[in-house]
Short mmCIF file of C-alpha atoms and ligand atoms in Angstrom, two decimals:
data_model
loop_
_atom_site.label_atom_id
_atom_site.label_comp_id
_atom_site.label_asym_id
_atom_site.label_seq_id
_atom_site.Cartn_x
_atom_site.Cartn_y
_atom_site.Cartn_z
CA GLN S 1 13.63 22.68 8.79
CA PHE S 2 15.19 25.09 6.44
CA PRO S 3 12.34 27.27 5.29
CA PHE S 4 14.88 29.80 3.71
CA GLY S 5 17.23 27.27 2.21
CA ARG S 6 19.94 25.18 3.53
CA ARG S 7 23.41 26.41 4.39
CA LEU S 8 25.59 23.48 5.66
CA PRO S 9 25.53 19.94 4.50
CA CYS S 10 23.47 17.57 6.60
CA ASP S 11 23.90 13.81 7.64
CA ILE S 12 20.29 13.09 6.94
CA TYR S 13 17.97 15.01 4.62
CA TRP S 14 14.27 14.39 5.29
CA HIS S 15 12.25 15.25 2.25
CA GLY S 16 8.38 15.57 2.42
CA VAL S 17 7.29 14.13 -0.88
CA SER S 18 10.11 13.04 -3.33
CA PHE S 19 13.70 13.03 -4.12
CA HIS S 20 14.18 16.28 -5.93
CA ASP S 21 17.36 18.15 -4.78
CA ASN S 22 20.25 17.61 -7.19
CA ASN S 23 22.49 19.85 -5.08
CA ILE S 24 23.08 17.15 -2.43
CA PHE S 25 26.54 15.66 -2.58
CA SER S 26 26.87 13.80 0.54
CA GLY S 27 24.79 12.37 3.59
CA GLN S 28 21.63 10.27 3.24
CA VAL S 29 18.25 11.37 1.73
CA ASN S 30 15.03 9.79 2.86
CA LYS S 31 13.75 9.33 -0.67
CA PHE S 32 14.89 7.35 -3.75
CA PRO S 33 14.79 9.01 -7.11
CA GLY S 34 11.77 7.65 -9.11
CA MET S 35 10.21 5.80 -6.32
CA MET S 36 6.89 7.75 -6.77
CA GLU S 37 6.73 6.77 -10.35
CA THR S 38 7.74 3.12 -9.79
CA VAL S 39 5.00 2.35 -7.32
CA ARG S 40 2.18 3.93 -9.22
CA LYS S 41 -0.53 1.55 -9.91
CA ILE S 42 0.15 0.91 -13.51
CA THR S 43 3.91 0.70 -13.25
CA LEU S 44 3.57 -1.61 -10.16
CA SER S 45 1.16 -3.82 -12.14
CA ARG S 46 3.53 -4.00 -15.12
CA ALA S 47 6.40 -4.95 -12.89
CA MET S 48 4.32 -7.56 -11.08
CA ARG S 49 3.12 -8.83 -14.44
CA THR S 50 6.63 -9.32 -15.72
CA MET S 51 7.61 -11.37 -12.76
CA GLN S 52 4.23 -13.31 -12.77
CA ASP S 53 5.14 -14.40 -16.44
CA LEU S 54 8.58 -15.40 -15.33
CA PHE S 55 7.75 -17.09 -11.96
CA PRO S 56 3.89 -17.53 -11.92
CA LEU S 57 3.80 -19.44 -8.58
CA GLU S 58 6.17 -17.15 -6.68
CA TYR S 59 4.24 -14.04 -7.67
CA ASN S 60 0.69 -15.34 -7.20
CA PHE S 61 0.17 -12.87 -4.18
CA TYR S 62 -0.78 -10.03 -6.63
CA PRO S 63 -4.20 -10.06 -8.13
CA ARG S 64 -4.56 -10.63 -11.97
CA SER S 65 -4.45 -7.05 -13.33
CA TRP S 66 -5.03 -5.31 -16.75
CA ILE S 67 -4.00 -1.79 -17.74
CA LEU S 68 -6.62 0.43 -19.12
CA PRO S 69 -7.37 1.71 -21.79
CA GLU S 70 -4.63 -0.24 -23.78
CA GLU S 71 -5.40 -3.49 -22.53
CA LEU S 72 -9.14 -3.46 -22.48
CA PRO S 73 -9.43 -5.79 -25.47
CA LEU S 74 -7.17 -8.21 -23.78
CA PHE S 75 -9.14 -7.94 -20.54
CA VAL S 76 -12.48 -8.59 -22.45
CA ALA S 77 -10.93 -11.54 -24.33
CA GLU S 78 -9.27 -13.15 -21.36
CA VAL S 79 -12.50 -12.89 -19.08
CA ARG S 80 -14.50 -14.43 -21.87
CA VAL S 81 -12.06 -17.40 -22.30
CA MET S 82 -12.12 -18.02 -18.53
CA LYS S 83 -15.88 -17.71 -18.32
CA ASP S 84 -16.20 -20.23 -21.20
CA SER S 85 -13.96 -22.75 -19.63
CA ASP S 86 -15.59 -22.45 -16.15
CA PRO S 87 -19.23 -21.24 -16.42
CA SER S 88 -19.49 -21.25 -12.59
CA TRP S 89 -16.90 -18.53 -12.29
CA LYS S 90 -18.67 -15.39 -11.32
CA PRO S 91 -15.88 -12.84 -10.94
CA THR S 92 -15.94 -9.32 -9.69
CA PHE S 93 -13.37 -6.69 -10.75
CA ILE S 94 -12.12 -3.42 -9.13
CA VAL S 95 -11.21 -0.53 -11.29
CA LYS S 96 -8.59 1.98 -9.80
CA PRO S 97 -7.41 5.14 -11.54
CA ASP S 98 -3.62 5.31 -11.91
CA GLY S 99 -2.12 7.83 -9.51
CA GLY S 100 -5.29 7.82 -7.54
CA CYS S 101 -5.24 7.35 -3.72
CA GLN S 102 -7.53 7.26 -0.76
CA GLY S 103 -10.16 5.22 -2.76
CA ASP S 104 -10.56 8.16 -5.24
CA GLY S 105 -12.51 7.00 -8.43
CA ILE S 106 -12.39 3.42 -7.44
CA TYR S 107 -15.46 1.28 -8.41
CA LEU S 108 -16.38 -2.38 -8.69
CA ILE S 109 -17.93 -4.24 -11.68
CA LYS S 110 -19.20 -7.70 -12.50
CA ASP S 111 -18.50 -7.54 -16.18
CA PRO S 112 -15.90 -6.00 -18.58
CA SER S 113 -18.68 -4.19 -20.35
CA ASP S 114 -19.49 -2.23 -17.06
CA ILE S 115 -16.18 -0.19 -17.30
CA ARG S 116 -17.03 3.35 -17.60
CA LEU S 117 -15.56 4.46 -20.98
CA THR S 118 -16.90 8.05 -21.02
CA GLY S 119 -14.18 10.74 -21.16
CA SER S 120 -12.27 10.22 -17.84
CA ILE S 121 -10.87 6.67 -18.56
CA GLN S 122 -9.38 7.90 -21.69
CA SER S 123 -7.85 10.80 -20.06
CA ARG S 124 -7.10 8.91 -16.91
CA PRO S 125 -5.52 5.48 -17.22
CA ALA S 126 -6.41 2.91 -14.73
CA VAL S 127 -5.83 -0.55 -13.61
CA VAL S 128 -8.68 -3.20 -13.57
CA GLN S 129 -7.98 -6.02 -11.14
CA GLU S 130 -9.68 -9.27 -10.08
CA TYR S 131 -11.42 -8.43 -6.71
CA ILE S 132 -10.71 -10.56 -3.79
CA CYS S 133 -14.18 -11.69 -2.77
CA LYS S 134 -13.24 -13.76 0.33
CA PRO S 135 -11.22 -11.58 2.59
CA LEU S 136 -10.47 -12.55 6.23
CA LEU S 137 -13.09 -10.89 8.50
CA VAL S 138 -12.76 -9.68 12.05
CA ASP S 139 -15.98 -8.72 13.69
CA LYS S 140 -17.69 -9.39 10.35
CA LEU S 141 -15.75 -6.54 8.85
CA LYS S 142 -13.21 -6.40 6.03
CA PHE S 143 -9.90 -4.83 6.91
CA ASP S 144 -6.50 -4.45 5.33
CA ILE S 145 -3.05 -4.10 6.70
CA ARG S 146 -0.70 -1.09 6.37
CA LEU S 147 2.96 -2.26 6.98
CA TYR S 148 5.85 -0.13 7.07
CA VAL S 149 9.10 -1.26 5.09
CA LEU S 150 12.38 0.47 5.24
CA LEU S 151 14.41 0.19 1.93
CA LYS S 152 17.79 1.05 3.42
CA SER S 153 19.80 0.44 0.40
CA LEU S 154 19.46 -0.82 -3.14
CA GLU S 155 23.00 -2.13 -3.60
CA PRO S 156 23.36 -4.25 -1.55
CA LEU S 157 19.56 -4.78 -1.16
CA GLU S 158 18.74 -4.15 2.45
CA ILE S 159 15.10 -4.27 3.59
CA TYR S 160 13.73 -3.97 7.14
CA ILE S 161 9.93 -4.69 8.01
CA ALA S 162 8.45 -2.99 10.97
CA LYS S 163 7.07 -5.59 13.45
CA ASP S 164 3.88 -3.84 13.84
CA GLY S 165 1.52 -2.02 11.48
CA LEU S 166 -1.93 -0.79 11.16
CA SER S 167 -5.18 -2.55 10.52
CA ARG S 168 -7.78 -0.27 8.84
CA PHE S 169 -11.45 -1.51 9.07
CA CYS S 170 -14.44 -1.11 6.87
CA THR S 171 -17.47 0.30 8.72
CA GLU S 172 -20.25 -1.87 7.26
CA PRO S 173 -20.49 -5.71 7.76
CA TYR S 174 -19.03 -7.42 4.77
CA GLN S 175 -20.94 -9.37 2.18
CA GLU S 176 -19.58 -11.03 -0.86
CA PRO S 177 -20.12 -8.61 -3.91
CA THR S 178 -23.52 -8.72 -5.59
CA LEU S 179 -24.97 -6.16 -8.13
CA LYS S 180 -26.88 -4.67 -5.11
CA ASN S 181 -23.94 -4.05 -2.86
CA LEU S 182 -21.15 -3.22 -5.30
CA HIS S 183 -21.46 0.53 -4.58
CA GLN S 184 -21.38 0.35 -0.83
CA VAL S 185 -17.87 1.82 -0.34
CA PHE S 186 -18.05 1.28 3.49
CA MET S 187 -18.43 -2.47 2.98
CA HIS S 188 -15.72 -3.11 0.23
CA LEU S 189 -13.02 -0.32 0.58
CA THR S 190 -11.00 -0.21 3.69
CA ASN S 191 -9.61 3.25 3.21
CA TYR S 192 -9.39 5.18 6.36
CA SER S 193 -10.13 8.52 4.47
CA LEU S 194 -13.39 7.06 3.35
CA ASN S 195 -14.63 5.20 6.36
CA ILE S 196 -13.91 8.15 8.66
CA HIS S 197 -17.07 9.69 7.17
CA SER S 198 -19.37 6.72 8.07
CA GLU S 199 -21.50 7.17 11.11
CA ASN S 200 -20.25 3.79 12.30
CA PHE S 201 -16.54 4.83 12.31
CA ILE S 202 -15.12 4.24 15.93
CA HIS S 203 -12.14 6.28 17.07
CA SER S 204 -10.53 4.22 19.82
CA ASP S 205 -7.73 4.95 22.14
CA SER S 206 -7.15 1.01 22.61
CA VAL S 207 -5.07 -0.71 20.03
CA ASN S 208 -7.46 -3.70 19.68
CA THR S 209 -10.83 -2.05 19.31
CA GLY S 210 -12.37 0.40 16.91
CA SER S 211 -11.82 1.21 13.14
CA LYS S 212 -8.12 1.46 13.25
CA ARG S 213 -6.04 -1.12 15.27
CA THR S 214 -2.50 -2.38 15.44
CA PHE S 215 -1.67 -5.47 13.38
CA SER S 216 -0.29 -7.03 16.40
CA SER S 217 -3.64 -7.07 18.00
CA ILE S 218 -5.19 -8.88 15.00
CA LEU S 219 -2.21 -11.40 15.18
CA CYS S 220 -2.96 -12.05 18.94
CA ARG S 221 -6.57 -12.68 18.05
CA LEU S 222 -5.69 -15.00 15.19
CA SER S 223 -3.32 -16.86 17.32
CA SER S 224 -5.88 -17.39 20.11
CA ARG S 225 -8.16 -18.89 17.40
CA GLY S 226 -5.18 -21.36 16.56
CA ALA S 227 -4.08 -19.75 13.36
CA ASP S 228 -0.33 -20.32 12.27
CA VAL S 229 0.86 -16.75 12.80
CA LYS S 230 4.50 -17.72 12.15
CA LYS S 231 3.73 -18.81 8.73
CA LEU S 232 1.65 -15.83 7.98
CA TRP S 233 4.64 -13.49 8.98
CA SER S 234 6.97 -15.60 6.80
CA ASP S 235 4.52 -15.19 3.91
CA ILE S 236 4.25 -11.43 4.47
CA ILE S 237 7.99 -11.19 4.54
CA SER S 238 8.34 -13.20 1.32
CA LEU S 239 5.70 -10.95 -0.29
CA VAL S 240 7.60 -7.86 0.72
CA ILE S 241 10.90 -9.07 -0.57
CA LYS S 242 9.58 -10.35 -3.94
CA THR S 243 7.71 -7.14 -4.40
CA ILE S 244 10.90 -4.98 -3.88
CA ILE S 245 12.84 -7.26 -6.18
CA ALA S 246 10.33 -6.62 -8.88
CA LEU S 247 10.73 -2.93 -8.42
CA THR S 248 14.46 -2.95 -8.37
CA PRO S 249 15.47 -2.85 -12.01
CA GLU S 250 13.38 0.37 -12.62
CA LEU S 251 14.76 1.96 -9.43
CA LYS S 252 18.31 1.23 -10.42
CA VAL S 253 17.68 3.00 -13.71
CA TYR S 254 16.48 6.15 -11.93
CA TYR S 255 19.19 5.87 -9.42
CA GLN S 256 21.93 5.66 -12.11
CA SER S 257 20.59 8.66 -13.93
CA ASP S 258 20.17 10.89 -10.85
CA ILE S 259 23.14 9.65 -8.82
CA PRO S 260 25.73 8.32 -11.42
CA SER S 261 28.25 6.03 -9.76
CA GLY S 262 31.70 7.61 -9.47
CA LYS S 263 30.16 11.23 -9.00
CA PRO S 264 29.74 12.58 -5.38
CA GLY S 265 26.19 12.11 -4.21
CA PRO S 266 24.07 11.03 -1.31
CA THR S 267 22.99 7.55 -0.54
CA CYS S 268 19.06 6.96 -0.28
CA PHE S 269 16.82 5.16 2.01
CA GLN S 270 13.03 5.13 2.12
CA ILE S 271 10.14 4.16 4.14
CA LEU S 272 7.39 2.42 2.05
CA GLY S 273 3.90 1.68 3.07
CA PHE S 274 2.63 -1.73 1.98
CA ASP S 275 -1.07 -2.39 1.85
CA ILE S 276 -1.88 -5.96 2.23
CA LEU S 277 -5.24 -7.89 2.29
CA LEU S 278 -5.61 -11.15 4.11
CA MET S 279 -7.62 -13.77 2.32
CA LYS S 280 -9.93 -15.92 4.44
CA ASN S 281 -7.30 -18.70 4.17
CA LEU S 282 -4.74 -16.29 5.57
CA LYS S 283 -2.95 -15.85 2.35
CA PRO S 284 -1.57 -12.23 2.14
CA MET S 285 -2.25 -10.47 -1.07
CA LEU S 286 -0.45 -7.15 -2.23
CA LEU S 287 -2.89 -4.24 -2.92
CA GLU S 288 -0.46 -1.54 -3.38
CA VAL S 289 2.74 0.04 -2.38
CA ASN S 290 2.81 3.74 -1.12
CA ALA S 291 5.84 5.81 -1.62
CA ASN S 292 4.56 8.47 0.88
CA PRO S 293 2.84 6.82 3.89
CA SER S 294 1.21 9.16 6.07
CA MET S 295 3.09 9.60 9.29
CA ARG S 296 0.47 11.52 11.08
CA ILE S 297 -0.09 10.59 14.63
CA GLU S 298 -3.14 12.77 15.30
CA HIS S 299 -6.67 12.69 13.75
CA GLU S 300 -9.17 15.45 13.34
CA GLN S 301 -12.15 15.49 15.69
CA GLU S 302 -15.28 17.54 15.03
CA LEU S 303 -15.94 19.31 18.31
CA SER S 304 -18.99 20.92 17.22
CA PRO S 305 -20.53 21.20 13.74
CA GLY S 306 -17.64 22.60 11.45
CA VAL S 307 -15.20 23.03 14.36
CA PHE S 308 -12.22 20.66 13.99
CA GLU S 309 -9.40 19.89 16.42
CA ASN S 310 -6.38 17.67 16.01
CA VAL S 311 -6.20 15.10 18.73
CA PRO S 312 -3.63 12.49 19.47
CA SER S 313 -4.25 9.00 17.82
CA PRO S 314 -2.58 6.35 20.38
CA VAL S 315 -2.76 3.66 17.66
CA ASP S 316 -0.99 5.63 15.05
CA GLU S 317 1.54 6.92 17.59
CA GLU S 318 2.24 3.31 18.79
CA VAL S 319 3.21 2.14 15.39
CA LYS S 320 4.61 5.21 13.47
CA VAL S 321 6.75 6.59 16.31
CA ALA S 322 8.55 3.15 16.45
CA VAL S 323 8.96 3.19 12.63
CA ILE S 324 10.63 6.70 12.50
CA ARG S 325 12.76 5.87 15.53
CA ASP S 326 14.05 2.54 14.24
CA THR S 327 14.71 4.03 10.90
CA LEU S 328 16.81 6.85 12.34
CA ARG S 329 18.69 4.26 14.40
CA LEU S 330 19.43 2.21 11.24
CA VAL S 331 20.63 5.16 9.16
CA ASP S 332 22.45 6.84 12.04
CA PRO S 333 25.73 8.13 10.48
CA GLN S 334 27.49 7.88 13.89
CA LYS S 335 26.58 4.25 14.16
CA LYS S 336 27.97 3.80 10.66
CA LYS S 337 31.29 5.37 11.65
CA ARG S 338 31.67 3.21 14.75
P1 ADP I 401 -6.08 3.65 -3.08
O1 ADP I 401 -4.61 3.99 -3.49
O2 ADP I 401 -6.99 4.65 -3.82
O3 ADP I 401 -6.31 3.50 -1.64
P2 ADP I 401 -6.06 0.79 -3.21
O4 ADP I 401 -5.45 -0.03 -4.43
O5 ADP I 401 -5.38 0.82 -1.99
O6 ADP I 401 -6.31 2.32 -3.89
O7 ADP I 401 -7.63 0.30 -3.07
C1 ADP I 401 -8.39 0.96 -2.13
C2 ADP I 401 -9.11 -0.14 -1.36
O8 ADP I 401 -9.97 -0.96 -2.25
C3 ADP I 401 -8.18 -1.04 -0.56
O9 ADP I 401 -7.80 -0.48 0.68
C4 ADP I 401 -9.09 -2.36 -0.38
O10 ADP I 401 -9.89 -2.19 0.71
C5 ADP I 401 -9.85 -2.30 -1.75
N1 ADP I 401 -9.22 -3.10 -2.70
C6 ADP I 401 -8.38 -2.80 -3.64
N2 ADP I 401 -7.90 -3.71 -4.45
C7 ADP I 401 -8.70 -4.83 -4.08
C8 ADP I 401 -8.75 -6.16 -4.55
N3 ADP I 401 -8.06 -6.56 -5.62
N4 ADP I 401 -9.50 -7.01 -4.00
C9 ADP I 401 -10.36 -6.61 -2.87
N5 ADP I 401 -10.32 -5.41 -2.30
C10 ADP I 401 -9.47 -4.40 -3.01
#
């Protein structure tokens, strides 16, 4: 840490939030220029839409999405056409503010007319997306997967996927969305930051129980039920690669403008957090990509009312220490020289 500024050049620069230092001329930086902007909900949806238009079957792992407010008329019109052609289609949609995180401002709707058009949506653009109604449940609960992906280089494209990740659980038994339960965030949203406030949240020291588990423990369970876990992994790997390919053109534009080729500059790498939802039929669906996944290996515990303490979280530690360790091994400058 250089709280008073850096003196000597470093082999590896580990920035907290984003690539921001234009005075680095060598070494490696743990952020790509423009990554934060590229993975925001709207930009990601745009990039995925472009690829879905070109390769509809290859990119069917991203829910159909519309950008608000600009595509509101298109959203209304497309939903009307789909409902007319299939009157039994009873969709649910999820509205997510751009740049939001931790479930902030998210709500579910049954009809385009339920979009909240008062003030905030105009000032705060959002993505409205088809809601995946039939997720895979474990212990009757919805959960999502956080996988850690290292983008080691853009050119040539080098991607590494950590073998284990986290599974984050809801804290109310899942029911398919109805007008009555649409507002129940503990049933529909898997965000740790929301569910931690539920009285049903279970902190566990074991990797295969509680409200946060390792993904490998879920795979073990699926495998013992006879699921084809190899196929699931191969689908996940393909989802990750295709998503990064979709983001690459924009990332290259940022890279060229911040670190023009021919001029001295650092190379970049970045750990990304992929949020993935498994459908009942085990098809992985991409929810979002996080440019700054939390690497905390502790959680807060309320010792007595209002008194909090940080305690180790063995599940986070098991997954995240390996991610950081393997990342440093992969970018190790000594290894490169050897
Ligand atoms: P945030 O950045 O605020 O966490 P996300 O896109 O990750 O926003 O959505 C929050 C949560 O909402 C997800 O973790 C997931 O549980 C749920 N969710 C998001 N999109 C969908 C979807 N299309 N279908 C079903 N559930 C979704």
